[in-house]
Coordinates of C-alpha atoms in Angstrom, one line a residue:
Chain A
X1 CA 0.0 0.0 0.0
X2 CA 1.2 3.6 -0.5
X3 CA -1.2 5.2 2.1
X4 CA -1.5 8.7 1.2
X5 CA 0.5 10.6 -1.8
X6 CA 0.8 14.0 -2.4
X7 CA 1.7 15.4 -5.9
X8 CA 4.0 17.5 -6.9
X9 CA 6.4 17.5 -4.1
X10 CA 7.3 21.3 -4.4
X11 CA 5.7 24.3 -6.6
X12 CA 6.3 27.8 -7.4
X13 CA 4.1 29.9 -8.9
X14 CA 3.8 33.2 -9.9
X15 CA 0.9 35.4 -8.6
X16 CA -2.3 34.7 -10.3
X17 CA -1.6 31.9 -11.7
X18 CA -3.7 28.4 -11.0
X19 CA -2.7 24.8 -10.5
X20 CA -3.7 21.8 -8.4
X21 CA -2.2 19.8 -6.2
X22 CA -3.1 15.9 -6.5
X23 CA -4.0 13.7 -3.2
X24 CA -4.9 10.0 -3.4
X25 CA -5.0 7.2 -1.2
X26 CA -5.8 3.5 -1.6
X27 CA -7.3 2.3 2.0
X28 CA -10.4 3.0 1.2
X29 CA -10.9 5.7 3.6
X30 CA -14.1 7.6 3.4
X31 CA -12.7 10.8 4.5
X32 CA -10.5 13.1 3.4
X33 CA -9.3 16.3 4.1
X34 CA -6.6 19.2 3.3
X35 CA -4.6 21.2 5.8
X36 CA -1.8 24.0 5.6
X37 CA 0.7 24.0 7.8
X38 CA 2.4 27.6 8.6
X39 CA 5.2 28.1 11.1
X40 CA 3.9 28.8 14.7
X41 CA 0.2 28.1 13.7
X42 CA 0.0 24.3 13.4
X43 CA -2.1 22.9 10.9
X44 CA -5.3 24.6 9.7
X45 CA -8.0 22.7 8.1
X46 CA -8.7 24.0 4.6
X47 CA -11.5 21.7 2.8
X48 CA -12.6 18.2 3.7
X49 CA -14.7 15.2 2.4
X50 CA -16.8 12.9 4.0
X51 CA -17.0 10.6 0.7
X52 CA -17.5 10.8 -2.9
X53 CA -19.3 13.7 -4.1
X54 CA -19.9 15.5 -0.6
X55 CA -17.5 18.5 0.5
X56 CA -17.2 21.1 2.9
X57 CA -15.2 24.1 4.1
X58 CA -12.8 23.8 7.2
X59 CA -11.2 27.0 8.8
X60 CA -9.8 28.4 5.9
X61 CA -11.6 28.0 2.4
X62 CA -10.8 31.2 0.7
X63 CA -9.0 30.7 -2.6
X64 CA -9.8 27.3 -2.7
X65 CA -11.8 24.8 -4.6
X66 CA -11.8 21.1 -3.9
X67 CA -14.2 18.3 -5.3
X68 CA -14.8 14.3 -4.8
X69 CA -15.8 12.6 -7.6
X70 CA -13.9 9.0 -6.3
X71 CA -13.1 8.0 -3.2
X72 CA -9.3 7.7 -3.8
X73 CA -9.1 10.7 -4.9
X74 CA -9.5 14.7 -3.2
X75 CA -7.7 17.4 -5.6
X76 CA -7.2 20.5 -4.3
X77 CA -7.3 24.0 -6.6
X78 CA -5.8 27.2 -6.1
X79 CA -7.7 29.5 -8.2
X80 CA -5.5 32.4 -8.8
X81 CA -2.2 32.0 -6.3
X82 CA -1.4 34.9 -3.8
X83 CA 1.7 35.1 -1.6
X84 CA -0.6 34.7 1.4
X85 CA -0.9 31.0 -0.2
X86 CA 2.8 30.1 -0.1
X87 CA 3.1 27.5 2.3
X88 CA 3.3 23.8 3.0
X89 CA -0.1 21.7 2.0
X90 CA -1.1 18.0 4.0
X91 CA -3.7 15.6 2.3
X92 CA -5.0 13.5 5.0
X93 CA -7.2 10.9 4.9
X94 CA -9.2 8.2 7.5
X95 CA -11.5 5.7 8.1
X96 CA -15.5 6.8 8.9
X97 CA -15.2 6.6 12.6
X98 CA -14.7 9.8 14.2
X99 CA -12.8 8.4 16.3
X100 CA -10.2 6.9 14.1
X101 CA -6.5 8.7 13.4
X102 CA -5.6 10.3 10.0
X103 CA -3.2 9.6 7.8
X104 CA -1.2 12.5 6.1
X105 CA 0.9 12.4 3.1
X106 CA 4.4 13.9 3.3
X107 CA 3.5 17.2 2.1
X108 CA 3.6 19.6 -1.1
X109 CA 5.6 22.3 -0.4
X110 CA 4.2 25.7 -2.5
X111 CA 5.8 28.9 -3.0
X112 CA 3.9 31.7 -4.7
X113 CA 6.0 34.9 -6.1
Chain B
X1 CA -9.7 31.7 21.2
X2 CA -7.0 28.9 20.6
X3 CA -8.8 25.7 21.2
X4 CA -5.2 23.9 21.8
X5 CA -2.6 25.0 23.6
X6 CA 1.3 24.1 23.3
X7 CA 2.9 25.9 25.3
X8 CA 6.5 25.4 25.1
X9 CA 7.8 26.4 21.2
X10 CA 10.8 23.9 22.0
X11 CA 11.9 21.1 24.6
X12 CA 15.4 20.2 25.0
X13 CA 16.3 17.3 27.1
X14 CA 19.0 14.7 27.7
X15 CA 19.2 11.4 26.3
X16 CA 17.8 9.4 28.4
X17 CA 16.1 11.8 30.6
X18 CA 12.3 11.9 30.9
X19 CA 10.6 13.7 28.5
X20 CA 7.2 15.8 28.4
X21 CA 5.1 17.9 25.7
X22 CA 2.4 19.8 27.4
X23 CA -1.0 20.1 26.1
X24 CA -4.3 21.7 27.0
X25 CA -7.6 22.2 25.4
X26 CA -10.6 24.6 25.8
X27 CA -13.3 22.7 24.1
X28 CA -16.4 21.9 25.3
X29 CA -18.1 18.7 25.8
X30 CA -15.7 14.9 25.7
X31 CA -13.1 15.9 22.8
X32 CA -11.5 13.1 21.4
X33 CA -7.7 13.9 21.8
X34 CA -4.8 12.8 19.6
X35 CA -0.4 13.1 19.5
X36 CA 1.3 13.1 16.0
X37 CA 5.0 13.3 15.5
X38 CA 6.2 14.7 12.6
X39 CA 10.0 14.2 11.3
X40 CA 11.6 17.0 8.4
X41 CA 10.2 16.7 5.3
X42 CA 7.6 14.4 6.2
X43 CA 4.0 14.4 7.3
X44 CA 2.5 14.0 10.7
X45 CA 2.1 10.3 12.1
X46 CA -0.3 9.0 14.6
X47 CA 1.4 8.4 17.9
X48 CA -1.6 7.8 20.3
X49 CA -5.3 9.2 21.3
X50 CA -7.8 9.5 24.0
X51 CA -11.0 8.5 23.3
X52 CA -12.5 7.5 26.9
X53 CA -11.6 5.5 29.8
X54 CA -8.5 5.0 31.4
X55 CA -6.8 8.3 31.9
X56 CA -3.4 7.1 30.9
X57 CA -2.7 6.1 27.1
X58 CA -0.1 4.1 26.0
X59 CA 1.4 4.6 22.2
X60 CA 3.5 3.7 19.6
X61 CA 7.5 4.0 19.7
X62 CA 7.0 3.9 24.0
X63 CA 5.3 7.3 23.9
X64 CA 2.3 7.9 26.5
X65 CA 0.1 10.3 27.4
X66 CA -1.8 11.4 30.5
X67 CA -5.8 13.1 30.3
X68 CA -6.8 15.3 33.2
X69 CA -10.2 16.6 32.9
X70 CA -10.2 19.2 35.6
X71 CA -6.8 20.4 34.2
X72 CA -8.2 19.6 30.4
X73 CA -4.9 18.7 29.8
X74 CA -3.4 15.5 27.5
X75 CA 0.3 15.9 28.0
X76 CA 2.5 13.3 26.1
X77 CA 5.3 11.3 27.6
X78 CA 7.7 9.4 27.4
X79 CA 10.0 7.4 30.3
X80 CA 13.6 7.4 28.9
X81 CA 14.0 10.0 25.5
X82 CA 16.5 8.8 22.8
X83 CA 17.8 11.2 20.3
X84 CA 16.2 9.8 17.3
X85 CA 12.9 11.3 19.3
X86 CA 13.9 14.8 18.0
X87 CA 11.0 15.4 16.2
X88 CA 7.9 18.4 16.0
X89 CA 5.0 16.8 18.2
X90 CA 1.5 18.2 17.7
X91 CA -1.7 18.0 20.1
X92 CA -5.0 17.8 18.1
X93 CA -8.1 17.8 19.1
X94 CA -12.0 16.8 17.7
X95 CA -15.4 17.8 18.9
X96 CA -17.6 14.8 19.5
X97 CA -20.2 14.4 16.2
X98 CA -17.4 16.8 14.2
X99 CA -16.0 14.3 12.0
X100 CA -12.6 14.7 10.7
X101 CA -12.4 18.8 12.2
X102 CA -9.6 18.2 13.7
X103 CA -8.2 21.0 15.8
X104 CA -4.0 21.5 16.0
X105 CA -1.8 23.6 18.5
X106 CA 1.1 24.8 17.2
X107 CA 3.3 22.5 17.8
X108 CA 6.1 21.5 20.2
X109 CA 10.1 20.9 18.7
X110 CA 11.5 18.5 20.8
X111 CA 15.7 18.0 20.8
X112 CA 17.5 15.0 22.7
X113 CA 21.1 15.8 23.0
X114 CA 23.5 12.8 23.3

């Protein structure tokens, strides 16, 4: 099994410009979900997934567009990079239980001029 | 208002020495509570959770943790630290019926010296 993988592995953009960032897994997981990490402020949830075809906003959604259409599968958009943007991006994913831990890929690291 | 607390931005101990990341929470209700470890370059990994029961978890890679409800506090542990612990350690945090929402503090770097 892979578990979780993130592609690309690093990025940088110029301002305004779009791309997406690939995350897929093969457990089968039903949920998935997208985080930035940003020194001294943990992880912040930006989009998740409770399964195919259902989405939803976490803490910080703006300039960001995510969809589900399988459930190995949870790309992530950036629809016209900012600076604000540049930082480093964690897929995660988990089984249905609430309860259960995730399991993050190792990261896409994004720099936006 | 921060819903997880680390407060100590870095931990330095002695190989060998005890060592202990500090954790609280201010959320209402039973949170489920979680450790990850994460190593450079890499994303986090799992290292234990409270869910209920017994107030004391045990891990992976002889890590522990402690709940204290009055406190609402979850600080990790671990007896005897070894150097290849060096690592960022994160506290997290999910409201009960908020599925996947999980909550992070900041983060704690922890160094072993030799």
């Amino acid at each position: 099994n892979a578990g979780v993988t993130q592609t690309p592995k690093f990025q940088v953009l110029k301002t305004g410009q779009s791309m997406t960032l690939q995350c897929a897994q093969d457990m089968n997981h039903e949920y998935m979900s997208w985080y930035r990490q940003d020194p001294g402020m943990g992880l912040r949830l930006i989009h998740y997934s409770v399964g195919a075809g259902i989405t939803d906003q976490g803490e910080v959604p703006n300039g960001y567009n995510v969809s589900r259409s399988t459930t190995e599968d949870f790309p992530l958009r950036l629809l016209s990079a900012a600076p604000s943007q540049t930082s480093v991006y964690f897929c995660a994913s988990s089984q249905r239980q609430e309860e259960q831990p995730q399991h993050f890929g190792d990261g896409t690291r994004l720099s936006i001029l | 208002a921060q819903s997880v607390a680390q407060p100590e931005d870095q931990v330095n101990v002695a190989e060998g020495n005890p060592l202990t990341v500090k954790c609280t929470y201010s959320v209402s209700g039973n949170p489920y509570l979680f450790w990850y470890v994460q190593y450079p370059n890499r994303g986090l990994q799992f290292l234990l959770k409270y869910i209920t029961g017994d107030n004391l978890v045990k891990g992976s890679y002889g890590f522990e943790a402690e709940f204290n409800k009055s406190q609402t506090s979850f600080h990790l542990k671990k007896p005897s630290a070894l150097v290849s612990d060096s690592a960022l350690y994160f506290c997290a945090v999910m409201r009960r019926a908020s599925w996947g929402k999980l909550q992070f503090g900041a983060g704690t770097q922890v160094v072993v010296t030799p």
